[in-house]
Amino acid sequence: MPPSPSLQALTSGAIVSPFTQLRRLLAGIEPGHVRPIELTIGEPREAMPDFIAAKLSEATALYGKYPPIRGSDELRAAIAGWHGRRYGIAGGVDPGREILVLNGSREGLYLACVPAVGRKPVVSWKNGGQPAILMCNPYYSAYIAGAIGVGAEPVFLNATAATGFLPDLDELARDEGLLARTCALFVCSPANPQGVVASRGYILKALSLARAHDFMLFLDECYSEIYTGVAPVGGLEVAAATPSRFNNIVTFNSLSKRSNLPGLRSGFCAGDARFLESYAEIRNMCAPTVPGPVQHASAAAWADDRHVETSRAAYREKFAIVDAVLAGRLGYQRPAGGFCLWLDMSQFGGGSDAAVTLWKRAGVKVIPGCFLAQTGRDETNPGADYVRVALVQDPATIREALERTISVLR
């Protein structure tokens, strides 16, 4: 088994962001087209809600006050209302105790590792080494940074085609030693980059493990509103139907993907009230706050669903193009959620070689899957054969990029 990454791995540059790795991979290589096309960064480019600027403007007086660290009553009520409309959660979500506003979900995911480790008695791992934080692999960079930052062992649970592109919970359940020192499990649904959605049964199984071994289940649901078919099930939706409701589960979401507002830096987490109480106190000491005008505008965004459906329609148009151009190629199947493609490049030397080829010969920039993952417990990198493609450009540009891709990868 590969050694566990440490804080030194972050500070020494042994572990760097996927985009830094890509920049190094393509350094000195000229694009093979006069019009390069960028498909790496998952930055939505659909229209943001037209009322956001006005909402920010009407609340400028709030810049003269310290923002409430837990979030304004207005914003938390709007988020609770969205949960009710979106998931129909029995008993609702208590805006006073079960919702915590974040300065974007990335900050929240990272810092949540502090109370996750702190809440578990040291005796739980004294005889078994470090506390452990488990994560789907491929993973979001905040997960590994959070684990390393609190001195926990990041454990990578490979999510492959064989496991339905989600971690194998049955395999995990057999590892009692690991579960005994586990403090948190990160799962992303819809998954980034594979686009699969965790089923109700899968979430319930993960939650049952969390409760049986007293760790936190962190569900990253930032792509929950981007889908072209059935709306993905939510973690709190599943948990609310259990006798223990939200014990041991916290979900994370933001306006970045849902409302095309990545620059607003506005998100939230919701769920286990006891965990959120301690988490709020930690954030009150050291975390960034969301500015008052941003909170006011965010409340309006969460209260409005029309602009979200407009975005979904735009993504449906994009995926229709992908369906037509990539039918039967590169292992493509339309994902259940999100706006990324996870394309199989095993016949073309793997993801890294394919990324270089596409840039050098077609001027299409994609990110190798191995840069989004680490070597897992089985000593393989589950992203090695893949590239991720982010469908954030306009439909015509996406069509051109895909046509260039298949013209090169024959």
Short mmCIF file of C-alpha atoms in Angstrom, two decimals:
data_model
loop_
_atom_site.label_atom_id
_atom_site.label_comp_id
_atom_site.label_asym_id
_atom_site.label_seq_id
_atom_site.Cartn_x
_atom_site.Cartn_y
_atom_site.Cartn_z
CA MET A 1 0.00 0.00 0.00
CA PRO A 2 1.40 3.47 -0.89
CA PRO A 3 2.50 5.69 2.00
CA SER A 4 -0.02 8.17 3.37
CA PRO A 5 0.49 11.75 2.12
CA SER A 6 1.59 14.18 4.81
CA LEU A 7 1.61 17.93 5.30
CA GLN A 8 5.11 17.91 3.85
CA ALA A 9 3.67 16.54 0.61
CA LEU A 10 1.57 19.70 0.29
CA THR A 11 4.28 22.15 1.27
CA SER A 12 6.99 20.50 -0.82
CA GLY A 13 4.90 20.33 -3.96
CA ALA A 14 4.66 16.54 -4.02
CA ILE A 15 0.89 17.01 -4.13
CA VAL A 16 -0.29 19.94 -6.24
CA SER A 17 -3.55 20.92 -7.89
CA PRO A 18 -4.65 19.16 -11.09
CA PHE A 19 -4.32 22.43 -13.00
CA THR A 20 -0.73 22.93 -11.90
CA GLN A 21 0.01 19.40 -13.06
CA LEU A 22 -1.62 20.10 -16.41
CA ARG A 23 0.31 23.33 -16.86
CA ARG A 24 3.54 21.42 -16.29
CA LEU A 25 2.49 18.61 -18.64
CA LEU A 26 1.78 20.96 -21.53
CA ALA A 27 4.62 23.42 -20.87
CA GLY A 28 6.38 24.36 -24.10
CA ILE A 29 3.87 22.53 -26.32
CA GLU A 30 2.14 24.76 -28.84
CA PRO A 31 -1.57 24.13 -29.50
CA GLY A 32 -2.26 22.39 -32.78
CA HIS A 33 -4.96 24.80 -33.84
CA VAL A 34 -5.20 28.56 -34.32
CA ARG A 35 -8.28 28.58 -32.06
CA PRO A 36 -7.50 26.59 -28.91
CA ILE A 37 -10.49 25.36 -26.90
CA GLU A 38 -10.33 25.14 -23.10
CA LEU A 39 -12.40 22.34 -21.53
CA THR A 40 -10.61 21.80 -18.22
CA ILE A 41 -12.01 24.15 -15.58
CA GLY A 42 -15.49 23.46 -14.24
CA GLU A 43 -16.48 27.12 -14.26
CA PRO A 44 -20.11 27.53 -15.39
CA ARG A 45 -20.59 30.07 -18.15
CA GLU A 46 -24.35 30.14 -18.38
CA ALA A 47 -26.11 33.39 -17.49
CA MET A 48 -26.21 34.24 -13.80
CA PRO A 49 -29.61 35.32 -12.39
CA ASP A 50 -30.46 38.78 -13.72
CA PHE A 51 -31.53 40.02 -10.29
CA ILE A 52 -28.23 39.38 -8.48
CA ALA A 53 -26.63 42.75 -9.25
CA ALA A 54 -29.71 44.60 -7.99
CA LYS A 55 -29.83 42.51 -4.81
CA LEU A 56 -26.18 43.25 -4.09
CA SER A 57 -26.75 46.94 -4.70
CA GLU A 58 -29.76 47.26 -2.44
CA ALA A 59 -27.82 45.81 0.49
CA THR A 60 -24.63 47.89 0.28
CA ALA A 61 -25.22 49.28 3.78
CA LEU A 62 -24.42 45.80 5.11
CA TYR A 63 -20.78 46.30 4.16
CA GLY A 64 -20.63 48.49 7.25
CA LYS A 65 -21.44 45.58 9.56
CA TYR A 66 -19.70 42.36 10.45
CA PRO A 67 -21.62 39.56 8.69
CA PRO A 68 -23.24 36.88 10.88
CA ILE A 69 -20.91 33.89 10.77
CA ARG A 70 -23.75 31.37 10.83
CA GLY A 71 -25.60 33.22 8.09
CA SER A 72 -28.42 35.72 8.19
CA ASP A 73 -31.91 34.61 9.17
CA GLU A 74 -33.04 35.59 5.67
CA LEU A 75 -30.47 33.37 3.95
CA ARG A 76 -30.88 30.35 6.18
CA ALA A 77 -34.68 30.56 5.75
CA ALA A 78 -34.24 30.67 1.97
CA ILE A 79 -31.97 27.61 2.04
CA ALA A 80 -34.46 25.75 4.24
CA GLY A 81 -37.23 26.70 1.83
CA TRP A 82 -35.22 25.36 -1.09
CA HIS A 83 -34.75 22.05 0.72
CA GLY A 84 -38.50 21.83 1.16
CA ARG A 85 -39.24 22.48 -2.51
CA ARG A 86 -36.41 20.36 -3.87
CA TYR A 87 -36.55 17.32 -1.59
CA GLY A 88 -39.85 17.48 0.29
CA ILE A 89 -38.01 16.55 3.48
CA ALA A 90 -40.34 15.26 6.18
CA GLY A 91 -40.22 17.69 9.09
CA GLY A 92 -38.19 20.15 7.02
CA VAL A 93 -34.71 21.47 7.79
CA ASP A 94 -34.42 23.75 10.82
CA PRO A 95 -32.81 26.99 9.58
CA GLY A 96 -31.67 27.87 13.09
CA ARG A 97 -29.90 24.63 13.99
CA GLU A 98 -29.42 22.54 10.86
CA ILE A 99 -28.01 25.02 8.32
CA LEU A 100 -24.66 26.81 8.38
CA VAL A 101 -23.65 29.35 5.73
CA LEU A 102 -20.19 28.97 4.18
CA ASN A 103 -17.81 31.11 2.17
CA GLY A 104 -18.20 28.70 -0.73
CA SER A 105 -18.42 24.94 -0.28
CA ARG A 106 -14.66 24.42 -0.83
CA GLU A 107 -13.80 26.29 2.37
CA GLY A 108 -16.53 24.40 4.18
CA LEU A 109 -15.41 20.97 3.02
CA TYR A 110 -11.83 21.67 4.05
CA LEU A 111 -12.57 23.07 7.49
CA ALA A 112 -15.18 20.42 8.34
CA CYS A 113 -12.32 18.00 8.88
CA VAL A 114 -11.41 19.82 12.12
CA PRO A 115 -14.60 19.00 14.07
CA ALA A 116 -14.83 15.61 12.34
CA VAL A 117 -11.54 14.53 13.89
CA GLY A 118 -12.07 16.46 17.11
CA ARG A 119 -15.41 14.84 17.93
CA LYS A 120 -14.01 11.30 17.94
CA PRO A 121 -12.22 10.12 21.12
CA VAL A 122 -8.50 9.57 20.74
CA VAL A 123 -8.89 6.03 22.06
CA SER A 124 -10.66 5.18 18.80
CA TRP A 125 -7.35 5.16 16.92
CA LYS A 126 -4.72 5.05 19.63
CA ASN A 127 -3.81 1.45 18.85
CA GLY A 128 -4.36 1.70 15.11
CA GLY A 129 -2.30 4.64 13.95
CA GLN A 130 -3.63 7.94 12.63
CA PRO A 131 -7.22 9.05 12.49
CA ALA A 132 -8.47 8.41 8.97
CA ILE A 133 -10.55 10.48 6.57
CA LEU A 134 -11.88 8.46 3.66
CA MET A 135 -12.68 9.90 0.26
CA CYS A 136 -13.95 8.89 -3.13
CA ASN A 137 -11.11 8.61 -5.62
CA PRO A 138 -11.10 10.65 -7.92
CA TYR A 139 -11.68 13.33 -5.32
CA TYR A 140 -12.03 17.09 -4.89
CA SER A 141 -8.82 18.73 -3.71
CA ALA A 142 -10.43 20.18 -0.56
CA TYR A 143 -10.94 16.65 0.79
CA ILE A 144 -7.28 15.66 0.78
CA ALA A 145 -6.11 19.09 1.93
CA GLY A 146 -8.55 18.96 4.85
CA ALA A 147 -7.43 15.49 5.87
CA ILE A 148 -3.73 16.32 5.74
CA GLY A 149 -4.30 19.65 7.46
CA VAL A 150 -5.68 17.96 10.59
CA GLY A 151 -3.07 15.20 10.64
CA ALA A 152 -5.43 12.47 9.46
CA GLU A 153 -4.56 9.76 6.98
CA PRO A 154 -6.34 10.39 3.66
CA VAL A 155 -7.61 7.02 2.48
CA PHE A 156 -8.50 6.82 -1.20
CA LEU A 157 -11.45 4.60 -2.08
CA ASN A 158 -11.21 3.92 -5.79
CA ALA A 159 -14.37 4.65 -7.76
CA THR A 160 -14.10 2.69 -11.01
CA ALA A 161 -16.36 1.28 -13.68
CA ALA A 162 -16.35 -2.00 -11.75
CA THR A 163 -17.73 -0.25 -8.63
CA GLY A 164 -20.24 1.90 -10.49
CA PHE A 165 -17.88 4.90 -10.19
CA LEU A 166 -18.59 5.18 -6.47
CA PRO A 167 -16.56 3.72 -3.58
CA ASP A 168 -17.28 0.05 -2.83
CA LEU A 169 -19.07 0.25 0.52
CA ASP A 170 -19.26 -3.53 0.90
CA GLU A 171 -15.48 -3.75 0.72
CA LEU A 172 -15.19 -0.90 3.18
CA ALA A 173 -17.59 -2.57 5.61
CA ARG A 174 -15.23 -5.54 5.88
CA ASP A 175 -12.33 -3.38 7.07
CA GLU A 176 -13.15 -3.05 10.76
CA GLY A 177 -9.69 -1.75 11.63
CA LEU A 178 -9.98 1.15 9.22
CA LEU A 179 -13.56 1.95 10.23
CA ALA A 180 -12.56 2.09 13.89
CA ARG A 181 -10.28 5.07 13.22
CA THR A 182 -12.40 6.73 10.53
CA CYS A 183 -13.56 10.25 11.32
CA ALA A 184 -15.26 11.15 8.05
CA LEU A 185 -16.16 9.78 4.63
CA PHE A 186 -16.39 12.17 1.68
CA VAL A 187 -18.72 11.15 -1.15
CA CYS A 188 -19.59 13.38 -4.10
CA SER A 189 -23.00 12.91 -5.75
CA PRO A 190 -23.44 13.62 -8.58
CA ALA A 191 -19.84 12.53 -8.80
CA ASN A 192 -17.16 14.77 -10.21
CA PRO A 193 -15.87 13.80 -12.74
CA GLN A 194 -17.84 10.63 -13.56
CA GLY A 195 -21.35 12.09 -13.21
CA VAL A 196 -22.93 9.10 -11.48
CA VAL A 197 -25.58 9.67 -8.82
CA ALA A 198 -25.60 7.80 -5.53
CA SER A 199 -28.88 5.93 -5.14
CA ARG A 200 -31.11 6.12 -2.09
CA GLY A 201 -29.87 2.68 -1.07
CA TYR A 202 -26.22 3.67 -1.49
CA ILE A 203 -26.61 6.77 0.68
CA LEU A 204 -28.47 4.78 3.31
CA LYS A 205 -25.70 2.16 3.38
CA ALA A 206 -23.02 4.85 3.76
CA LEU A 207 -25.03 6.52 6.53
CA SER A 208 -25.52 3.22 8.32
CA LEU A 209 -21.74 2.67 8.31
CA ALA A 210 -21.20 6.19 9.63
CA ARG A 211 -23.60 5.61 12.51
CA ALA A 212 -22.35 2.13 13.32
CA HIS A 213 -18.76 3.39 13.59
CA ASP A 214 -19.58 6.95 14.69
CA PHE A 215 -17.97 8.95 11.91
CA MET A 216 -19.34 11.77 9.76
CA LEU A 217 -20.71 11.23 6.28
CA PHE A 218 -19.93 14.34 4.22
CA LEU A 219 -21.97 14.43 1.02
CA ASP A 220 -20.70 16.94 -1.52
CA GLU A 221 -23.79 17.80 -3.57
CA CYS A 222 -22.55 20.84 -5.48
CA TYR A 223 -23.76 19.37 -8.81
CA SER A 224 -27.19 18.39 -7.45
CA GLU A 225 -29.09 20.82 -9.70
CA ILE A 226 -27.37 19.95 -12.97
CA TYR A 227 -29.07 16.96 -14.56
CA THR A 228 -30.86 16.15 -17.80
CA GLY A 229 -33.18 13.43 -16.55
CA VAL A 230 -34.28 12.48 -13.05
CA ALA A 231 -33.37 14.84 -10.21
CA PRO A 232 -30.66 13.28 -8.01
CA VAL A 233 -31.72 12.07 -4.57
CA GLY A 234 -30.32 14.11 -1.68
CA GLY A 235 -28.51 12.99 1.44
CA LEU A 236 -30.85 14.78 3.86
CA GLU A 237 -33.82 13.48 1.91
CA VAL A 238 -32.66 9.94 2.66
CA ALA A 239 -31.61 10.65 6.25
CA ALA A 240 -34.89 12.34 7.15
CA ALA A 241 -36.73 9.05 6.63
CA THR A 242 -34.61 7.29 9.30
CA PRO A 243 -35.34 7.34 13.06
CA SER A 244 -32.09 9.25 13.75
CA ARG A 245 -32.80 11.84 11.03
CA PHE A 246 -29.65 13.88 10.41
CA ASN A 247 -27.30 12.30 12.93
CA ASN A 248 -23.84 11.73 11.39
CA ILE A 249 -24.61 13.35 8.04
CA VAL A 250 -23.82 16.79 6.64
CA THR A 251 -24.42 17.85 3.04
CA PHE A 252 -22.58 20.64 1.22
CA ASN A 253 -23.81 22.80 -1.62
CA SER A 254 -23.27 26.22 -3.17
CA LEU A 255 -24.50 28.68 -5.76
CA SER A 256 -21.45 28.17 -7.99
CA LYS A 257 -22.90 25.46 -10.21
CA ARG A 258 -26.62 25.80 -9.43
CA SER A 259 -26.86 29.52 -10.18
CA ASN A 260 -23.73 30.11 -12.28
CA LEU A 261 -22.23 32.26 -9.53
CA PRO A 262 -18.76 30.80 -8.82
CA GLY A 263 -17.39 34.26 -8.04
CA LEU A 264 -20.00 34.98 -5.36
CA ARG A 265 -18.35 32.47 -2.98
CA SER A 266 -21.58 31.52 -1.28
CA GLY A 267 -22.43 28.06 -0.02
CA PHE A 268 -23.83 26.15 2.93
CA CYS A 269 -23.74 22.90 4.81
CA ALA A 270 -26.76 21.28 6.44
CA GLY A 271 -27.59 18.31 8.61
CA ASP A 272 -26.43 17.07 12.02
CA ALA A 273 -27.29 19.92 14.43
CA ARG A 274 -24.81 18.87 17.11
CA PHE A 275 -21.95 18.71 14.62
CA LEU A 276 -22.91 22.05 13.08
CA GLU A 277 -22.98 23.69 16.51
CA SER A 278 -19.34 22.81 17.17
CA TYR A 279 -18.41 23.53 13.55
CA ALA A 280 -19.97 27.00 13.79
CA GLU A 281 -17.86 27.82 16.85
CA ILE A 282 -14.69 26.75 15.03
CA ARG A 283 -15.63 28.87 12.04
CA ASN A 284 -16.39 31.76 14.38
CA MET A 285 -12.77 31.73 15.50
CA CYS A 286 -10.92 31.41 12.21
CA ALA A 287 -13.06 31.10 9.08
CA PRO A 288 -14.02 33.71 6.48
CA THR A 289 -17.50 35.17 6.62
CA VAL A 290 -19.85 35.76 3.73
CA PRO A 291 -20.35 39.52 3.23
CA GLY A 292 -23.78 40.85 4.12
CA PRO A 293 -24.76 41.95 0.60
CA VAL A 294 -23.69 38.56 -0.74
CA GLN A 295 -25.90 36.85 1.85
CA HIS A 296 -28.83 39.03 0.80
CA ALA A 297 -28.31 38.23 -2.89
CA SER A 298 -27.81 34.54 -2.10
CA ALA A 299 -31.16 34.39 -0.33
CA ALA A 300 -32.82 35.65 -3.51
CA ALA A 301 -30.97 33.05 -5.58
CA TRP A 302 -32.00 30.14 -3.36
CA ALA A 303 -35.59 31.38 -3.42
CA ASP A 304 -35.76 31.35 -7.22
CA ASP A 305 -35.86 28.15 -9.28
CA ARG A 306 -36.63 29.55 -12.72
CA HIS A 307 -33.07 30.49 -13.57
CA VAL A 308 -31.93 26.99 -12.57
CA GLU A 309 -34.29 25.35 -15.05
CA THR A 310 -33.02 27.71 -17.75
CA SER A 311 -29.49 26.44 -17.07
CA ARG A 312 -30.64 22.83 -17.14
CA ALA A 313 -32.18 23.43 -20.56
CA ALA A 314 -28.84 24.76 -21.78
CA TYR A 315 -27.05 21.66 -20.54
CA ARG A 316 -29.64 19.41 -22.17
CA GLU A 317 -28.79 21.07 -25.48
CA LYS A 318 -25.08 20.47 -24.89
CA PHE A 319 -25.55 16.83 -23.98
CA ALA A 320 -27.66 16.27 -27.08
CA ILE A 321 -24.63 17.36 -29.09
CA VAL A 322 -22.36 15.04 -27.12
CA ASP A 323 -24.79 12.15 -27.63
CA ALA A 324 -24.66 12.68 -31.39
CA VAL A 325 -20.91 13.23 -31.76
CA LEU A 326 -19.60 10.64 -29.27
CA ALA A 327 -22.15 7.86 -29.74
CA GLY A 328 -20.27 4.56 -29.35
CA ARG A 329 -16.94 6.30 -28.83
CA LEU A 330 -14.52 6.64 -25.90
CA GLY A 331 -16.81 4.76 -23.50
CA TYR A 332 -19.22 7.68 -23.47
CA GLN A 333 -22.57 7.39 -21.72
CA ARG A 334 -24.59 10.45 -20.79
CA PRO A 335 -23.94 11.06 -17.06
CA ALA A 336 -26.84 11.20 -14.62
CA GLY A 337 -25.66 14.54 -13.22
CA GLY A 338 -23.07 17.28 -13.53
CA PHE A 339 -21.59 18.80 -16.67
CA CYS A 340 -18.42 16.73 -17.14
CA LEU A 341 -17.51 13.85 -19.43
CA TRP A 342 -15.28 11.01 -18.22
CA LEU A 343 -13.82 9.64 -21.43
CA ASP A 344 -11.86 6.39 -21.72
CA MET A 345 -8.49 6.93 -23.38
CA SER A 346 -7.03 3.50 -22.64
CA GLN A 347 -6.68 2.79 -26.38
CA PHE A 348 -4.67 5.97 -26.85
CA GLY A 349 -1.97 5.52 -24.22
CA GLY A 350 -4.07 6.67 -21.25
CA GLY A 351 -5.29 10.06 -20.10
CA SER A 352 -1.96 11.90 -19.94
CA ASP A 353 -0.83 10.83 -23.42
CA ALA A 354 -4.25 11.61 -24.86
CA ALA A 355 -4.30 15.07 -23.26
CA VAL A 356 -0.94 15.90 -24.84
CA THR A 357 -2.08 14.55 -28.21
CA LEU A 358 -5.30 16.54 -28.18
CA TRP A 359 -3.50 19.75 -27.29
CA LYS A 360 -0.63 19.22 -29.72
CA ARG A 361 -2.70 18.10 -32.69
CA ALA A 362 -6.14 19.62 -32.14
CA GLY A 363 -5.72 22.54 -29.75
CA VAL A 364 -8.25 21.00 -27.36
CA LYS A 365 -7.28 21.21 -23.70
CA VAL A 366 -8.64 18.52 -21.35
CA ILE A 367 -7.39 17.29 -18.00
CA PRO A 368 -5.93 13.80 -17.46
CA GLY A 369 -7.95 11.76 -14.99
CA CYS A 370 -4.86 10.71 -13.08
CA PHE A 371 -4.41 14.34 -12.00
CA LEU A 372 -7.80 14.17 -10.26
CA ALA A 373 -6.96 11.06 -8.23
CA GLN A 374 -4.25 9.37 -6.18
CA THR A 375 -2.99 5.83 -6.11
CA GLY A 376 -5.64 3.95 -4.16
CA ARG A 377 -5.51 1.07 -1.70
CA ASP A 378 -5.12 -1.41 -4.57
CA GLU A 379 -2.04 0.53 -5.77
CA THR A 380 -3.73 1.76 -8.95
CA ASN A 381 -4.81 5.24 -10.00
CA PRO A 382 -8.47 4.99 -11.08
CA GLY A 383 -8.15 8.01 -13.37
CA ALA A 384 -5.16 6.79 -15.34
CA ASP A 385 -7.13 5.76 -18.44
CA TYR A 386 -9.42 8.79 -18.54
CA VAL A 387 -9.69 12.48 -19.31
CA ARG A 388 -12.24 14.90 -17.92
CA VAL A 389 -14.04 17.27 -20.25
CA ALA A 390 -16.03 20.16 -18.76
CA LEU A 391 -18.99 21.21 -20.90
CA VAL A 392 -18.84 24.87 -19.97
CA GLN A 393 -18.39 26.37 -23.45
CA ASP A 394 -21.25 27.27 -25.78
CA PRO A 395 -22.85 24.46 -27.83
CA ALA A 396 -21.08 25.33 -31.09
CA THR A 397 -17.68 25.36 -29.40
CA ILE A 398 -18.38 22.06 -27.67
CA ARG A 399 -19.36 20.47 -30.97
CA GLU A 400 -16.18 21.72 -32.63
CA ALA A 401 -14.01 20.50 -29.75
CA LEU A 402 -15.53 17.04 -29.83
CA GLU A 403 -15.26 16.79 -33.60
CA ARG A 404 -11.60 17.77 -33.40
CA THR A 405 -11.15 15.15 -30.69
CA ILE A 406 -12.55 12.25 -32.70
CA SER A 407 -10.66 13.37 -35.81
CA VAL A 408 -7.42 12.95 -33.88
CA LEU A 409 -8.30 9.89 -31.80
CA ARG A 410 -9.30 7.43 -34.50
#
